[in-house]
mmCIF file of C-alpha atoms in Angstrom:
data_model
loop_
_atom_site.group_PDB
_atom_site.id
_atom_site.type_symbol
_atom_site.label_atom_id
_atom_site.label_comp_id
_atom_site.label_asym_id
_atom_site.label_seq_id
_atom_site.Cartn_x
_atom_site.Cartn_y
_atom_site.Cartn_z
ATOM 1 C CA ALA A 1380 -13.496 -24.833 2.266
ATOM 2 C CA GLU A 1381 -9.870 -23.791 1.785
ATOM 3 C CA ARG A 1382 -10.686 -21.834 -1.361
ATOM 4 C CA HIS A 1383 -13.431 -19.949 0.495
ATOM 5 C CA SER A 1384 -11.136 -18.993 3.363
ATOM 6 C CA ASP A 1385 -8.495 -17.722 0.924
ATOM 7 C CA ARG A 1386 -11.154 -15.600 -0.758
ATOM 8 C CA ALA A 1387 -12.380 -14.365 2.603
ATOM 9 C CA ILE A 1388 -8.841 -13.339 3.598
ATOM 10 C CA VAL A 1389 -8.368 -11.453 0.332
ATOM 11 C CA LEU A 1390 -11.758 -9.733 0.575
ATOM 12 C CA ARG A 1391 -11.184 -8.775 4.207
ATOM 13 C CA GLY A 1392 -7.860 -7.224 3.244
ATOM 14 C CA ARG A 1393 -9.432 -5.307 0.350
ATOM 15 C CA ILE A 1394 -12.201 -3.956 2.591
ATOM 16 C CA LEU A 1395 -9.843 -2.900 5.393
ATOM 17 C CA THR A 1396 -7.431 -1.301 2.919
ATOM 18 C CA TYR A 1397 -10.221 0.591 1.185
ATOM 19 C CA ILE A 1398 -11.508 1.903 4.512
ATOM 20 C CA ALA A 1399 -8.001 2.828 5.712
ATOM 21 C CA GLU A 1400 -7.416 4.802 2.517
ATOM 22 C CA ASN A 1401 -10.825 6.516 2.498
ATOM 23 C CA TYR A 1402 -12.095 6.955 6.068
ATOM 24 C CA THR A 1403 -11.380 10.706 5.989
ATOM 25 C CA ASP A 1404 -13.892 11.085 3.139
ATOM 26 C CA VAL A 1405 -17.114 12.516 4.603
ATOM 27 C CA THR A 1406 -19.122 10.759 1.870
ATOM 28 C CA LEU A 1407 -17.695 7.307 2.675
ATOM 29 C CA SER A 1408 -20.551 4.858 3.103
ATOM 30 C CA GLN A 1409 -21.161 1.136 3.004
ATOM 31 C CA THR A 1410 -22.749 1.648 -0.408
ATOM 32 C CA LYS A 1411 -19.629 3.390 -1.709
ATOM 33 C CA ILE A 1412 -17.384 0.625 -0.336
ATOM 34 C CA ALA A 1413 -19.618 -2.136 -1.709
ATOM 35 C CA ASP A 1414 -19.703 -0.475 -5.131
ATOM 36 C CA ALA A 1415 -15.916 -0.052 -5.174
ATOM 37 C CA LEU A 1416 -15.425 -3.726 -4.306
ATOM 38 C CA ARG A 1417 -18.297 -4.900 -6.537
ATOM 39 C CA ILE A 1418 -20.250 -6.668 -3.813
ATOM 40 C CA SER A 1419 -23.690 -6.037 -2.315
ATOM 41 C CA VAL A 1420 -24.160 -3.861 0.758
ATOM 42 C CA PRO A 1421 -25.878 -6.606 2.805
ATOM 43 C CA TYR A 1422 -23.060 -9.054 1.977
ATOM 44 C CA LEU A 1423 -20.397 -6.456 2.780
ATOM 45 C CA SER A 1424 -22.033 -5.584 6.078
ATOM 46 C CA SER A 1425 -22.529 -9.168 7.291
ATOM 47 C CA PHE A 1426 -19.129 -10.296 5.988
ATOM 48 C CA PHE A 1427 -17.374 -7.440 7.810
ATOM 49 C CA LYS A 1428 -19.225 -8.135 11.072
ATOM 50 C CA HIS A 1429 -18.470 -11.860 10.795
ATOM 51 C CA GLU A 1430 -14.771 -11.303 10.008
ATOM 52 C CA THR A 1431 -13.969 -8.540 12.489
ATOM 53 C CA GLY A 1432 -16.620 -8.817 15.185
ATOM 54 C CA ALA A 1433 -17.413 -5.107 14.758
ATOM 55 C CA SER A 1434 -19.858 -3.258 12.584
ATOM 56 C CA MET A 1435 -18.322 -1.392 9.667
ATOM 57 C CA VAL A 1436 -19.733 1.928 10.880
ATOM 58 C CA ASP A 1437 -18.147 1.322 14.293
ATOM 59 C CA HIS A 1438 -14.800 0.487 12.652
ATOM 60 C CA ILE A 1439 -14.857 3.653 10.534
ATOM 61 C CA ASN A 1440 -15.868 5.823 13.498
ATOM 62 C CA ARG A 1441 -13.045 4.379 15.616
ATOM 63 C CA LEU A 1442 -10.507 5.176 12.865
ATOM 64 C CA ARG A 1443 -11.857 8.707 12.628
ATOM 65 C CA VAL A 1444 -11.708 9.231 16.399
ATOM 66 C CA GLU A 1445 -8.124 7.918 16.534
ATOM 67 C CA HIS A 1446 -7.207 10.344 13.745
ATOM 68 C CA ALA A 1447 -8.934 13.159 15.645
ATOM 69 C CA LYS A 1448 -6.941 12.299 18.773
ATOM 70 C CA ARG A 1449 -3.688 12.710 16.834
ATOM 71 C CA LEU A 1450 -4.801 16.028 15.330
ATOM 72 C CA LEU A 1451 -6.029 17.359 18.666
ATOM 73 C CA VAL A 1452 -2.663 16.721 20.275
ATOM 74 C CA HIS A 1453 -0.392 17.660 17.377
ATOM 75 C CA SER A 1454 -2.175 20.678 15.903
ATOM 76 C CA ASN A 1455 -4.026 23.776 16.957
ATOM 77 C CA GLU A 1456 -6.742 23.255 14.340
ATOM 78 C CA ALA A 1457 -10.238 24.358 15.298
ATOM 79 C CA LEU A 1458 -12.621 21.541 16.157
ATOM 80 C CA ILE A 1459 -14.625 21.963 12.941
ATOM 81 C CA ASP A 1460 -11.399 21.605 10.915
ATOM 82 C CA VAL A 1461 -10.363 18.540 12.912
ATOM 83 C CA ALA A 1462 -13.830 17.082 12.280
ATOM 84 C CA ARG A 1463 -13.578 17.673 8.519
ATOM 85 C CA SER A 1464 -10.019 16.317 8.345
ATOM 86 C CA CYS A 1465 -11.204 13.093 9.970
ATOM 87 C CA GLY A 1466 -14.266 12.566 7.793
ATOM 88 C CA PHE A 1467 -16.927 13.788 10.219
ATOM 89 C CA GLY A 1468 -19.730 15.863 8.738
ATOM 90 C CA SER A 1469 -19.755 18.312 11.620
ATOM 91 C CA ASP A 1470 -18.030 19.170 14.873
ATOM 92 C CA LYS A 1471 -21.193 18.030 16.693
ATOM 93 C CA THR A 1472 -20.777 14.541 15.235
ATOM 94 C CA LEU A 1473 -17.104 14.508 16.220
ATOM 95 C CA ILE A 1474 -17.944 15.576 19.793
ATOM 96 C CA ARG A 1475 -20.724 12.989 20.151
ATOM 97 C CA LEU A 1476 -18.664 10.090 18.820
ATOM 98 C CA PHE A 1477 -15.493 11.194 20.596
ATOM 99 C CA LYS A 1478 -17.384 11.184 23.912
ATOM 100 C CA HIS A 1479 -18.832 7.771 23.045
ATOM 101 C CA TYR A 1480 -15.424 6.174 22.392
ATOM 102 C CA GLU A 1481 -13.146 8.159 24.691
ATOM 103 C CA GLY A 1482 -15.461 9.131 27.558
ATOM 104 C CA MET A 1483 -14.598 12.828 27.273
ATOM 105 C CA THR A 1484 -14.990 15.717 24.871
ATOM 106 C CA PRO A 1485 -12.317 16.479 22.251
ATOM 107 C CA GLY A 1486 -11.586 19.771 24.048
ATOM 108 C CA ARG A 1487 -10.968 18.037 27.364
ATOM 109 C CA TYR A 1488 -8.825 15.429 25.604
ATOM 110 C CA ARG A 1489 -6.726 18.149 23.970
ATOM 111 C CA ASP A 1490 -6.297 19.976 27.285
ATOM 112 C CA SER A 1491 -5.418 16.836 29.233
ATOM 113 C CA THR A 1492 -2.931 15.323 26.787
ATOM 114 C CA PRO A 1493 0.553 16.790 26.620
ATOM 115 C CA THR A 1494 2.023 17.141 23.157
ATOM 116 C CA LEU A 1495 4.858 14.758 22.497
ATOM 117 C CA PRO A 1496 8.371 16.256 22.681
ATOM 118 C CA SER A 1497 9.100 14.999 19.163
ATOM 119 C CA ASN A 1498 6.451 17.390 17.881
ATOM 120 C CA ARG A 1499 8.135 20.450 19.341
ATOM 121 C CA LYS A 1500 10.861 22.307 17.527
ATOM 122 C CA ARG A 1501 14.274 21.542 18.926
ATOM 123 C CA GLU A 1502 16.220 24.435 20.289
ATOM 124 C CA THR A 1503 19.687 24.755 18.891
ATOM 125 C CA GLY A 1504 22.662 26.548 20.382
#
């Protein structure tokens, strides 16, 4: 049993690292992740759900929305560019998932969130 749990810890780390490094890729899929880690898609999917309590798609979407939140506040990029930078196929997908996770549209979020002072240029003199 100990050997299995060690393997599970290693595999979980490999999966989470792979996702963290690739979630901005629009073509990221469970198939791509499974292939990269040399495991089957059904095993990957059930293992991930068992280990994290969340579906892999949900995990990836949450990462993408968090990334979008940072871009919305710290850049003036158009929504379609924010969507692409975060791995969403379209701005419609970004808007739909953003509303699902944050309860508001990306535009409203951007308007309602002040930019952090550290992001502004300091005035000298």
